[in-house]
Structures are given as C-alpha cells and as structure tokens.
mmCIF file of C-alpha atoms and ligand atoms in Angstrom:
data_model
loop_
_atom_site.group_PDB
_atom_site.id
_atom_site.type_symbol
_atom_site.label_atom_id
_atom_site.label_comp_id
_atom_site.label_asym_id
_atom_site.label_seq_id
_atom_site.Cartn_x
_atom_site.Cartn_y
_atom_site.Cartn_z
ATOM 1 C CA UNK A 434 -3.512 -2.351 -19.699
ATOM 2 C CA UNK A 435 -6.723 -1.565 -21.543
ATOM 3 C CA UNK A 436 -8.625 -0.572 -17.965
ATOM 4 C CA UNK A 437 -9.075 2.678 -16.289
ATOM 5 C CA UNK A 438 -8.134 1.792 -12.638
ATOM 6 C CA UNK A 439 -5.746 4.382 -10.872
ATOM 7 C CA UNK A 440 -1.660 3.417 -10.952
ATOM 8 C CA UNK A 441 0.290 4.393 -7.958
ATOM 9 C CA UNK A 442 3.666 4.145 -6.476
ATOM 10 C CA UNK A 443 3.690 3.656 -3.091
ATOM 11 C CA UNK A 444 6.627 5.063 -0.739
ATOM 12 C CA UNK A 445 6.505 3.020 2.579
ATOM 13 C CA UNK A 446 9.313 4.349 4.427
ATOM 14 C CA UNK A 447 8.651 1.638 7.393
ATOM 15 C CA UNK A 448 11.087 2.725 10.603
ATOM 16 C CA UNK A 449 13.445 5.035 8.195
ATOM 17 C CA UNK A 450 14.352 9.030 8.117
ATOM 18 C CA UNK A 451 14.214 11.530 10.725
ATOM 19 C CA UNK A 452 11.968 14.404 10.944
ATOM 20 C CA UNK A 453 14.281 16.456 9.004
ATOM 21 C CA UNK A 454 15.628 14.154 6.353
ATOM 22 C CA UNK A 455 11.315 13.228 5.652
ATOM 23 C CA UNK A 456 11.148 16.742 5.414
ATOM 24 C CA UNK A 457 14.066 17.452 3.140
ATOM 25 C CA UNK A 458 13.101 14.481 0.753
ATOM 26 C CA UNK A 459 9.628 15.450 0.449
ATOM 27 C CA UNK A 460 10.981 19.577 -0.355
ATOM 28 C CA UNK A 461 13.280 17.511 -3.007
ATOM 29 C CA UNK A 462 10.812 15.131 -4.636
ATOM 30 C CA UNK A 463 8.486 18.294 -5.209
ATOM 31 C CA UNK A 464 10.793 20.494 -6.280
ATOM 32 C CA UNK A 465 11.787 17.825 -9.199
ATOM 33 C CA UNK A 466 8.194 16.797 -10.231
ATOM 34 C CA UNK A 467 6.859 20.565 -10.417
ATOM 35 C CA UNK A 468 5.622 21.272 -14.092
ATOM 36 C CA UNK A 469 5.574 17.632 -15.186
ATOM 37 C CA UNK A 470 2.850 15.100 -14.235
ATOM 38 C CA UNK A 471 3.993 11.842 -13.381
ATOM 39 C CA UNK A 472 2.798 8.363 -14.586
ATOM 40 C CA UNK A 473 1.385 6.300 -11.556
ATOM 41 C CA UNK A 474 0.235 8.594 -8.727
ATOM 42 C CA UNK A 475 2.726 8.649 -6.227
ATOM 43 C CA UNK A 476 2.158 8.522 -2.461
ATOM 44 C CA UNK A 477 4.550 8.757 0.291
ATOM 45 C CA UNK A 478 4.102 7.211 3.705
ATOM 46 C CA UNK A 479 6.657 8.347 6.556
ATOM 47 C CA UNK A 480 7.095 7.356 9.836
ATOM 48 C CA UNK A 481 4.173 8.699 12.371
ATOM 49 C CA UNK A 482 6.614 11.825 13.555
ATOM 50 C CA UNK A 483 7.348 12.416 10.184
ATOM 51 C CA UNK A 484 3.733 12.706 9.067
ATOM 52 C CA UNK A 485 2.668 16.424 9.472
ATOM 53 C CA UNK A 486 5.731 17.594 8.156
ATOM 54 C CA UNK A 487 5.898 15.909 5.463
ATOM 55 C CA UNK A 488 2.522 16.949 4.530
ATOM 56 C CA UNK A 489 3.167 20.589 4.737
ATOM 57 C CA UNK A 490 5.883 19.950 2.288
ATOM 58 C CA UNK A 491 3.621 18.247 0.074
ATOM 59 C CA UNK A 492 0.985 20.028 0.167
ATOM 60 C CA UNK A 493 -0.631 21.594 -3.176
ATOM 61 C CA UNK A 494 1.439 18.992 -5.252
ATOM 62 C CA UNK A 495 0.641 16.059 -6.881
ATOM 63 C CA UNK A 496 2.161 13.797 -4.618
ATOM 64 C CA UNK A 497 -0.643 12.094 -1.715
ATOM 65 C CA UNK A 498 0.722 11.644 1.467
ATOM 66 C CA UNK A 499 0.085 8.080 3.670
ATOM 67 C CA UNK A 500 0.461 6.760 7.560
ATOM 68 C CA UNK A 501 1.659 2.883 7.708
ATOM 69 C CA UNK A 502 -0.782 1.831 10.695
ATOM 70 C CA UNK A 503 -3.963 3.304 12.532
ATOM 71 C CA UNK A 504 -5.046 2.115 16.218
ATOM 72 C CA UNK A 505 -9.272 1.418 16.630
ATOM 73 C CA UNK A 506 -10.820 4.043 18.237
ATOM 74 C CA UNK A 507 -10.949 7.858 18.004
ATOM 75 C CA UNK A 508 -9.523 9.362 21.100
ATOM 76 C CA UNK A 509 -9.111 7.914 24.031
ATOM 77 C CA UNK A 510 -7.054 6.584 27.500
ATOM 78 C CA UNK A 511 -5.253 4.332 24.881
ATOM 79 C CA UNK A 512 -1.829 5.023 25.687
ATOM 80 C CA UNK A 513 0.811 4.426 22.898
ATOM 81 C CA UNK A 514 -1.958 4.813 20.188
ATOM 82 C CA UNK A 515 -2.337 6.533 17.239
ATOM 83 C CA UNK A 516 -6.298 6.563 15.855
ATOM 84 C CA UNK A 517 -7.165 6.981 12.335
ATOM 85 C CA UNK A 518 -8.974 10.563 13.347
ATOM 86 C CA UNK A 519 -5.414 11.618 14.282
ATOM 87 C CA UNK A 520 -3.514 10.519 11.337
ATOM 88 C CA UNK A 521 -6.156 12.133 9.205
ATOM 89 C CA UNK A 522 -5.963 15.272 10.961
ATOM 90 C CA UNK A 523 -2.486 15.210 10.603
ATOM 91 C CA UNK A 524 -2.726 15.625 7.257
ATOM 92 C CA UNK A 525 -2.833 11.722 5.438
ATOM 93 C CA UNK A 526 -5.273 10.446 3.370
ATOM 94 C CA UNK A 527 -4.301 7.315 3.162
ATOM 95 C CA UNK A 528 -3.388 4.381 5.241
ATOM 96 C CA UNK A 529 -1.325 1.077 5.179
ATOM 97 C CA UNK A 530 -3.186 -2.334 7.156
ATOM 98 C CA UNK A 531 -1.897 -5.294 7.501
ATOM 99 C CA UNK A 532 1.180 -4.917 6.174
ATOM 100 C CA UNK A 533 2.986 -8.438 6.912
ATOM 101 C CA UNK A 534 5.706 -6.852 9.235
ATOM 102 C CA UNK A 535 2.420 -5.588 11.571
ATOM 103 C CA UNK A 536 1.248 -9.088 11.022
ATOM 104 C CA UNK A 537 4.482 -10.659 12.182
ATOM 105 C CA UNK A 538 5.897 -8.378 14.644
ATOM 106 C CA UNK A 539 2.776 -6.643 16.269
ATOM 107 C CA UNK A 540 0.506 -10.352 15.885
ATOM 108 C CA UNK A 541 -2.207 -8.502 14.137
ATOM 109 C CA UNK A 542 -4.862 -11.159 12.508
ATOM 110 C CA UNK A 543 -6.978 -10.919 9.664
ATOM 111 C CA UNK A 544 -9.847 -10.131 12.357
ATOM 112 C CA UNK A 545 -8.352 -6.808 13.688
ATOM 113 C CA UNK A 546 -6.709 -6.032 10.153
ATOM 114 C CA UNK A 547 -10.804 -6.079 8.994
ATOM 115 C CA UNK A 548 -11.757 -3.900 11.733
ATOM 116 C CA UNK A 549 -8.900 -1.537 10.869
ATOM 117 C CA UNK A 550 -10.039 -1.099 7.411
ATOM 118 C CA UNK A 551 -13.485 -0.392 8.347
ATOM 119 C CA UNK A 552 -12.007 2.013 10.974
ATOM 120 C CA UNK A 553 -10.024 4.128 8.263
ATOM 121 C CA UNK A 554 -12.826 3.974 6.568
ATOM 122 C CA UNK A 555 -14.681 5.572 8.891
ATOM 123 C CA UNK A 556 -11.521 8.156 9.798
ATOM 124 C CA UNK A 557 -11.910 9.328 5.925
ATOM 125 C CA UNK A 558 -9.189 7.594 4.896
ATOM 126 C CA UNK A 559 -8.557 5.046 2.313
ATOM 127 C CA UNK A 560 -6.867 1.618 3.224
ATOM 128 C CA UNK A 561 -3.838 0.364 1.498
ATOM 129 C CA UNK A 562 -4.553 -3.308 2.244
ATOM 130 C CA UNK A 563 -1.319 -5.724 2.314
ATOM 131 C CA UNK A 564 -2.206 -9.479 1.475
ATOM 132 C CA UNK A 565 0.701 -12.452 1.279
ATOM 133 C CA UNK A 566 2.027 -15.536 2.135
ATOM 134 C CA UNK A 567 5.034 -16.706 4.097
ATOM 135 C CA UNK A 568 8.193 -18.529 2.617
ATOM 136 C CA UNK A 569 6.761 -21.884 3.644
ATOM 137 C CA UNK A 570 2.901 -21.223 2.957
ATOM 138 C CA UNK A 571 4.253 -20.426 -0.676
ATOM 139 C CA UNK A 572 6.932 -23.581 -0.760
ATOM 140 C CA UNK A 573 3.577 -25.618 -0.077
ATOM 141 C CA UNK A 574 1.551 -24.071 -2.822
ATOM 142 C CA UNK A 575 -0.823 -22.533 0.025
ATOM 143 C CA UNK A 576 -0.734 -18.754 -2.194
ATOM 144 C CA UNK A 577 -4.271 -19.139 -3.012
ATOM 145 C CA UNK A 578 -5.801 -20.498 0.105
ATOM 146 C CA UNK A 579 -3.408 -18.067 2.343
ATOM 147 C CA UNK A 580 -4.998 -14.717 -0.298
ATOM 148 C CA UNK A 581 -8.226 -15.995 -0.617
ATOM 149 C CA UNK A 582 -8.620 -16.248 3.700
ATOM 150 C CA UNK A 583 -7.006 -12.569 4.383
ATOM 151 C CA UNK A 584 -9.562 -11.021 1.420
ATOM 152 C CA UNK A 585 -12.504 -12.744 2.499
ATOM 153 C CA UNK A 586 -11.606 -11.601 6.775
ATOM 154 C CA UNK A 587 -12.235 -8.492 5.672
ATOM 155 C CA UNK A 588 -15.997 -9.125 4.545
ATOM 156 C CA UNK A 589 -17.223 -9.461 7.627
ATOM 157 C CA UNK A 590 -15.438 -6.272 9.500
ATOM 158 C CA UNK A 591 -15.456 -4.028 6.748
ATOM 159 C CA UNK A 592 -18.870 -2.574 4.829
ATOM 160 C CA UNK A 593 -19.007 -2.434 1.162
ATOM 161 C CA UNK A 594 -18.647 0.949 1.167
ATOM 162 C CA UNK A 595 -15.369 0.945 2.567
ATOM 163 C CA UNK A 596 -14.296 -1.713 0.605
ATOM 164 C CA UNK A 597 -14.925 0.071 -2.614
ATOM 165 C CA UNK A 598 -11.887 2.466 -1.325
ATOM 166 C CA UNK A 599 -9.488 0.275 -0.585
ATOM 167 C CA UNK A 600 -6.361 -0.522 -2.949
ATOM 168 C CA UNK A 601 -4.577 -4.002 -1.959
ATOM 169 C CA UNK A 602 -1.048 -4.683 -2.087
ATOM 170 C CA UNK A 603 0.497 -8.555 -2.863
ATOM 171 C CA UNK A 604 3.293 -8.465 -1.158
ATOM 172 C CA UNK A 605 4.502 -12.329 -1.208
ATOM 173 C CA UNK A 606 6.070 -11.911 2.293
ATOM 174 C CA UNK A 607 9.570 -14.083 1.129
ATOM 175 C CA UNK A 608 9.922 -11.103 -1.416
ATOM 176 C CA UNK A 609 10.263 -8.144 1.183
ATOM 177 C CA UNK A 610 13.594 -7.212 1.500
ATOM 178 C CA UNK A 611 15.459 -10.209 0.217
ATOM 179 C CA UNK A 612 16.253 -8.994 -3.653
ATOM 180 C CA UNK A 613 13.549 -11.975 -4.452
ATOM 181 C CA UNK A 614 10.661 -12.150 -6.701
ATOM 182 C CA UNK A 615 8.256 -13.805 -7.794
ATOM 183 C CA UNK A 616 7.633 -14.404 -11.245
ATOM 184 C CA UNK A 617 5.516 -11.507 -12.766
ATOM 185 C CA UNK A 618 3.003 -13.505 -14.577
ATOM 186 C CA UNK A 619 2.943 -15.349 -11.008
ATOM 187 C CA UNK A 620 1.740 -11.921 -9.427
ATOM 188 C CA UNK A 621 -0.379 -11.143 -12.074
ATOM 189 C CA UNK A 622 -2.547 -14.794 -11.306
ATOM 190 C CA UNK A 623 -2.317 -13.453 -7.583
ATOM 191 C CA UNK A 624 -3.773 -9.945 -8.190
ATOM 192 C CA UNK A 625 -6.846 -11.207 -10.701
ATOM 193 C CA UNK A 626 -7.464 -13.658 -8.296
ATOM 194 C CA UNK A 627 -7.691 -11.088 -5.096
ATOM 195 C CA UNK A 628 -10.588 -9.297 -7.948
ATOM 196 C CA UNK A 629 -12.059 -12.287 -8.200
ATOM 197 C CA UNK A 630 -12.607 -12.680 -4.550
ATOM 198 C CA UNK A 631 -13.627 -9.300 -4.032
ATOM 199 C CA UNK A 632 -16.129 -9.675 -6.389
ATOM 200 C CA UNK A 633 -18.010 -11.824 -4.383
ATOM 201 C CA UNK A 634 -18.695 -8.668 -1.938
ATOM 202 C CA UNK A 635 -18.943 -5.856 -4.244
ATOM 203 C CA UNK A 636 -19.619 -7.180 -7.705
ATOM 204 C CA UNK A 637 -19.803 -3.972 -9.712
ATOM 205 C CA UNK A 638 -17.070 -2.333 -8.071
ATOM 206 C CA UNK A 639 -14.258 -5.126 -8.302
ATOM 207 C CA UNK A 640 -13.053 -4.429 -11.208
ATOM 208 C CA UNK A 641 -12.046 -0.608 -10.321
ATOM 209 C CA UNK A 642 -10.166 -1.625 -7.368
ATOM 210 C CA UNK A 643 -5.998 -0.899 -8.005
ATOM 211 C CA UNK A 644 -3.939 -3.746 -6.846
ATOM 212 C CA UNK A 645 -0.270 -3.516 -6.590
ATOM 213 C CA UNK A 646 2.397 -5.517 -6.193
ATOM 214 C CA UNK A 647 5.125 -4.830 -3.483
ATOM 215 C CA UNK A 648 8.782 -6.806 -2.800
ATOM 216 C CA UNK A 649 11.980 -6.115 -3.821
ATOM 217 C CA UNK A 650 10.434 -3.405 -6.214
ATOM 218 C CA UNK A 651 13.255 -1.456 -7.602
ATOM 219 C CA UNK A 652 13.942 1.112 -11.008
ATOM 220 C CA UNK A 653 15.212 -2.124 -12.646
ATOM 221 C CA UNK A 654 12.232 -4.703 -12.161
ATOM 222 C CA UNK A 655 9.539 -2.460 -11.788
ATOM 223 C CA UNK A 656 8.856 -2.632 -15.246
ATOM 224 C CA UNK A 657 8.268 -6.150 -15.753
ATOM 225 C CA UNK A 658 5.242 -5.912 -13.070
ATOM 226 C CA UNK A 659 3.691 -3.314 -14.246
ATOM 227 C CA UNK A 660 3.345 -4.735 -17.705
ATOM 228 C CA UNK A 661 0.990 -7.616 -16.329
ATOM 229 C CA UNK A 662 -2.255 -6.284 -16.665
ATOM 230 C CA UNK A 663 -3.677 -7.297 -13.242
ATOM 231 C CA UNK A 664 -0.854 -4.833 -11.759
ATOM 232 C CA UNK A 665 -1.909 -1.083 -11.070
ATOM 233 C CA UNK A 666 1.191 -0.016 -9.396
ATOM 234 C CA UNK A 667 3.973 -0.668 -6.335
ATOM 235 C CA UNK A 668 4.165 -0.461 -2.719
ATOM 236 C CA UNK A 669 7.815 -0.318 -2.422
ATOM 237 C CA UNK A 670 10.299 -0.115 1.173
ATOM 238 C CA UNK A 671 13.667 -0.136 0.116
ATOM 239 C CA UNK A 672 14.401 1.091 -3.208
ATOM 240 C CA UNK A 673 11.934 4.583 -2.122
ATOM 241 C CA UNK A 674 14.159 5.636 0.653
ATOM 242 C CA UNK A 675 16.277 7.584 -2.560
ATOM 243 C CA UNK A 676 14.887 10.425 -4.005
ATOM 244 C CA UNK A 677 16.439 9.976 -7.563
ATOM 245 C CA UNK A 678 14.719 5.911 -7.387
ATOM 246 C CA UNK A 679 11.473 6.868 -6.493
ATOM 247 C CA UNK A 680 10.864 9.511 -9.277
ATOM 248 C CA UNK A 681 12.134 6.782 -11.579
ATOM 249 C CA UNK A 682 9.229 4.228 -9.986
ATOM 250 C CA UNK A 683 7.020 6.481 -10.136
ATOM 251 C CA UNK A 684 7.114 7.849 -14.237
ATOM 252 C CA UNK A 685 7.538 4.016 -15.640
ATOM 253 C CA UNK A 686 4.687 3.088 -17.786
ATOM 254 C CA UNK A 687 3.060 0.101 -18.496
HETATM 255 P P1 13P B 614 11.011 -3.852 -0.021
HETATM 256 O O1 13P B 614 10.669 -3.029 -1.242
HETATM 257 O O2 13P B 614 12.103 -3.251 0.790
HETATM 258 O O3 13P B 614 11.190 -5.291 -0.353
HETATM 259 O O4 13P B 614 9.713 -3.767 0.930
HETATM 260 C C1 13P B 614 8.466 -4.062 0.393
HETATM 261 C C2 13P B 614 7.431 -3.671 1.382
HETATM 262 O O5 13P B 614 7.275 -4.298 2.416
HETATM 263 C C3 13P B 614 6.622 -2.474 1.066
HETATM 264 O O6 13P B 614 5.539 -2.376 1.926
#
C-alpha cells in the first residue's frame, strides 16, 4: 500500500490444459473482462504448445501472456529445447525461472537460473523469478539464508539492466500445492527482505521491483496477502486452472 509498483496475478498453468481447452479459457477470460479494467494485471502462462494460441486469443486485451521456462541459447542443434527468442516470437512477454518444481525436478541451480534471467533478458522478455525454501530449510529457520543465496546468484549472471525487469515470486516451496501457508506477515518479512537484497545491486531501482507471493493462493486467502504491503500480487497453480477463480484473483484489492 502507499507505493506505485505494478500488482499482478499470475496464471501458471504448469503441465495442465490442452491446446483447445488453453484456447477456450483464454476466449472466456476475455470475453468476461472486456469493458472493465481489472485490479492487479493479470498474466497467463500455458503450457509451451499452448503458447501461440493462447496469445492470439489474447491478443489486444488487457490480459499479458507468459512461458514457464526458456532454454540458453537462440537457435540451435539443441534438441528438446525451447530458447527465449522462440517463446518471444511466439507471442510471450514474459517468462517464469526457477520456479522450485524446475529446481527440483529438472536440477536447475541458482547458477543456470542467473544465466536464464540474463538470457530472457536478452530474448526481450521479462523474468518472473521464483525464490523459496524447502519444508526442512524452513523447519530449521534457514528462510533467510536459503532467499538471501538464490537473490544474490543472480548478481553475478544477470546485468543490472535486466534485473531492473524482473518481478520475483516467494513461493515457500512446503506451500505449493498442499492447502498450506505461511503466515502473511511471515511473507511480507520475506518479500522486504528479497528488496533489501536487491538493493545491494540496483539501489535506485529496488524499490519498484513487484514481488509476489505464490502457494496455495486461492479467492479465499488471497486477500490476506495482498494486504501486507511488501506483496504486489500472486503467482498462483491451482486455484487459476478455473476461469470463474482467476477473475476473482485477479480484481481483489489491497
Ligand atoms: P499452487 O497455487 O497450486 O500451490 O501452486 C503455486 C505455484 O507453484 C505457482 O507457481
């Protein structure tokens, strides 16, 4: 409250919805927003298939459209991969790294998660950064060292300039998909202190960059986080796979 930093709501559709049911949503959601203007900015991000489609629905509304991972490089004999220069061709402007489920299931460290910020970066898009710490890391009290080590990786891949474009996502990793949460004024600490950290790098820009929160985010708690006034918004997975959810999400005010 009381700052001018962008609010979003964040659709990260992870490994759900076909081509056609992306495509049918993202008719839907712009069909029910048309003549109103919503409250946080909200940005869908659909599987890789799903991407141009979606984005030829979406186009020429208010609603941004995101991919969920980018591959180094620009073209190349890298079979399997998907580059940044692709995904932005295909129509997103945005990008998710480091989301804990690439961190977990694809081993992606803080090293490559730094070069693919400064690689969106360089593919014109902006990076959705995810930052957050494991079930035990938390149990130990480790939140701050665990935050404070992913923020500061990205220093020394990533330029300031791309850094001022970035948006970061807390997502407490014991939070995703288990119906748990932290306490809000517990996320709030976490998101002042990834500003803090940041500020070290890019002093005069800190303060502008969003950072959301993102776990169990649903119509019915979404309020409570984005009342703390460290919290500019949600990256939410679950509760943004229904149409009639996510345009609730995405008109709640602070
Ligand atoms: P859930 O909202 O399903 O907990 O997922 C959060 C998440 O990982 C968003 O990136």
């Amino acid at each position: 409250m009381g700052n001018t930093r962008e609010r979003f709501l964040i659709a990260n559709w992870k490994m759900h919805k076909t081509v056609g049911e992306s495509r049918a949503f993202a008719r839907e959601v712009v069909r029910r927003i048309k003549g109103t203007t919503l409250r946080n900015q909200l940005m869908i991000c659909p599987t890789a298939p799903s991407l141009w489609a979606v984005g030829q629905e979406l186009s020429g509304s208010q609603v941004s459209l995101g991919a969920q991972n980018l591959d180094l490089g620009r073209e190349g004999a890298f079979t399997g991969a998907t580059s940044g220069y692709l995904l932005h061709e295909a129509g997103a402007k945005w990008v998710i790294v480091g989301h804990s489920e690439r961190r977990q299931y694809f081993a992606e460290g803080d090293d490559l998660i730094g070069q693919k910020v400064a690689q969106a970066w360089e593919s014109h898009l902006r990076p959705i950064v995810c930052v957050g710490e494991s079930l035990g890391e938390y149990q130990e009290a480790r939140t701050i060292s665990v935050i404070t080590r992913q923020i500061e990786a990205l220093f020394s891949k990533a330029t300031e300039e791309a850094l001022r474009t970035i948006i970061v996502a807390y997502e407490p990793i014991w939070a995703i998909g288990t119906g748990e949460v932290p306490q809000p004024s517990q996320a709030n600490n976490v998101a002042a202190l990834i500003r803090k950290i940041l500020a070290q790098k890019i002093p005069d820009d800190a303060d502008n960059i969003p950072v959301l929160y993102g776990g169990s985010v649903s119509p019915k708690n979404i309020h409570q986080f984005l009342n703390e006034p460290h919290i500019d918004g949600a990256l939410v997975g679950g509760a943004s796979l229904q149409v009639e959810e996510l345009l609730k999400m995405a008109d709640i005010s602070s």
